C-alpha positions as protocol buffer text, in pm:
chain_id: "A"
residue {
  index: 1
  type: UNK
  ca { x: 20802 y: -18679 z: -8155 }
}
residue {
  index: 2
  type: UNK
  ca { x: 20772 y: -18471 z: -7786 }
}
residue {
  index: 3
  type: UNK
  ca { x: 20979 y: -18167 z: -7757 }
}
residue {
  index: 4
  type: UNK
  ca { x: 21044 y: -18136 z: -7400 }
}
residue {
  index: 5
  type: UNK
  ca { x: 21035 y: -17761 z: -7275 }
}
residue {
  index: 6
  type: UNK
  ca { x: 21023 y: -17718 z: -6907 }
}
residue {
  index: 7
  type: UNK
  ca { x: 21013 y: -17384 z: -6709 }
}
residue {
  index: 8
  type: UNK
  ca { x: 21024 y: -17340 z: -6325 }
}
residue {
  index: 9
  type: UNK
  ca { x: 20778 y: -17141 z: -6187 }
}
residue {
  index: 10
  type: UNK
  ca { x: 20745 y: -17002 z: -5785 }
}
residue {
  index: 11
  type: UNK
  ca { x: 20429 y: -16849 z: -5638 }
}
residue {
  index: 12
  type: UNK
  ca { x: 20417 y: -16811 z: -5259 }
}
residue {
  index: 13
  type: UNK
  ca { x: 20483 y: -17201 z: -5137 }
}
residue {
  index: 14
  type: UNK
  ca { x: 20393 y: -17390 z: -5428 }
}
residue {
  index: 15
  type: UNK
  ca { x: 20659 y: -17454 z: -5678 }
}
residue {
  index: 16
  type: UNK
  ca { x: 20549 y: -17551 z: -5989 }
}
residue {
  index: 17
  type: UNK
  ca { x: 20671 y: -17651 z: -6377 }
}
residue {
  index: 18
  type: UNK
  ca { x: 20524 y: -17526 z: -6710 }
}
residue {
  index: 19
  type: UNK
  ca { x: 20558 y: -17841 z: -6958 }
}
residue {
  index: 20
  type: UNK
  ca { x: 20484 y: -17794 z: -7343 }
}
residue {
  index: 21
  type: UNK
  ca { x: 20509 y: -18103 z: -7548 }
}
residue {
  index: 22
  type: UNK
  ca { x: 20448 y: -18154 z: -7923 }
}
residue {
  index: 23
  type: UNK
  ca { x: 20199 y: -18393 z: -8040 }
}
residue {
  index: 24
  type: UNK
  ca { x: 20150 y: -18480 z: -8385 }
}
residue {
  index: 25
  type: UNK
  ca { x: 19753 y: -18489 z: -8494 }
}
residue {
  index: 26
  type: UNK
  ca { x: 19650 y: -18836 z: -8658 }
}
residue {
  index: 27
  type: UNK
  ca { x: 19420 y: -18651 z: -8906 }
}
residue {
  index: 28
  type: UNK
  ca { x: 19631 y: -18404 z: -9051 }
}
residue {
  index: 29
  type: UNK
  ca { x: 19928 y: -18476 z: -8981 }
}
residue {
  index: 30
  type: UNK
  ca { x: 20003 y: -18130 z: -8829 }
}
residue {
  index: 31
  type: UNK
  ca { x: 20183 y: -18092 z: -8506 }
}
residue {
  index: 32
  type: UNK
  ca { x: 20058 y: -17881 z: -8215 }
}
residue {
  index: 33
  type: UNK
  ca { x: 20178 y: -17741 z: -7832 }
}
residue {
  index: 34
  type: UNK
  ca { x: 20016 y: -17929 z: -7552 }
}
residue {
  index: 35
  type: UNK
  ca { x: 20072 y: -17697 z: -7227 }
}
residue {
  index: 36
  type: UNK
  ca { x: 20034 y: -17779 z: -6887 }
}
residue {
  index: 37
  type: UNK
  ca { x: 20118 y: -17618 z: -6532 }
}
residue {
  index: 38
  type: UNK
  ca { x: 20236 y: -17914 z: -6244 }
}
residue {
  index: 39
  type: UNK
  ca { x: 20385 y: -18013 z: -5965 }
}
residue {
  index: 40
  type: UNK
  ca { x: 20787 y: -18128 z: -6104 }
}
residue {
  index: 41
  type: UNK
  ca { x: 20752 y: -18439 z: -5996 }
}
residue {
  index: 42
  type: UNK
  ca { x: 20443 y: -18516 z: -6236 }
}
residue {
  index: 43
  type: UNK
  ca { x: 20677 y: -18399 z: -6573 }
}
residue {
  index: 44
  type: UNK
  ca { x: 20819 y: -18759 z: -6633 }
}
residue {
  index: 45
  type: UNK
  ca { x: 20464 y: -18898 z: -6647 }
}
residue {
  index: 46
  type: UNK
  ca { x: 20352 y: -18560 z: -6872 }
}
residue {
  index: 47
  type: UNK
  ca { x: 20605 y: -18607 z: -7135 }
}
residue {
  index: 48
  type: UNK
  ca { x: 20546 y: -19071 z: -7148 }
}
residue {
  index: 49
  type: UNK
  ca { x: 20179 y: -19039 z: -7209 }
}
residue {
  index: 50
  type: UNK
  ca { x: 20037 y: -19001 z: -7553 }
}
């Protein structure tokens, strides 16, 4: 159901990852983009949670 998209991005000393996930709505049915800006390490748990 996720679509995993991952992007690195740099600024100064922080490196950090753009994540967008699709998530299906339980209403309509319809799917949407759930985007986030983290540290890499954090992805895995981004992409297991609901």
């Amino acid at each position: 159901m996720a679509k995993k998209s991952v992007a690195s991005l740099q600024t100064g000393s922080k490196r950090l990852t753009k994540a967008i996930k699709m998530v299906k709505s339980p209403k309509s049915g319809a799917y949407t983009f759930v985007e986030q800006i983290m540290a890499p390490d954090q992805v895995s748990d981004f992409f297991k949670e609901k």
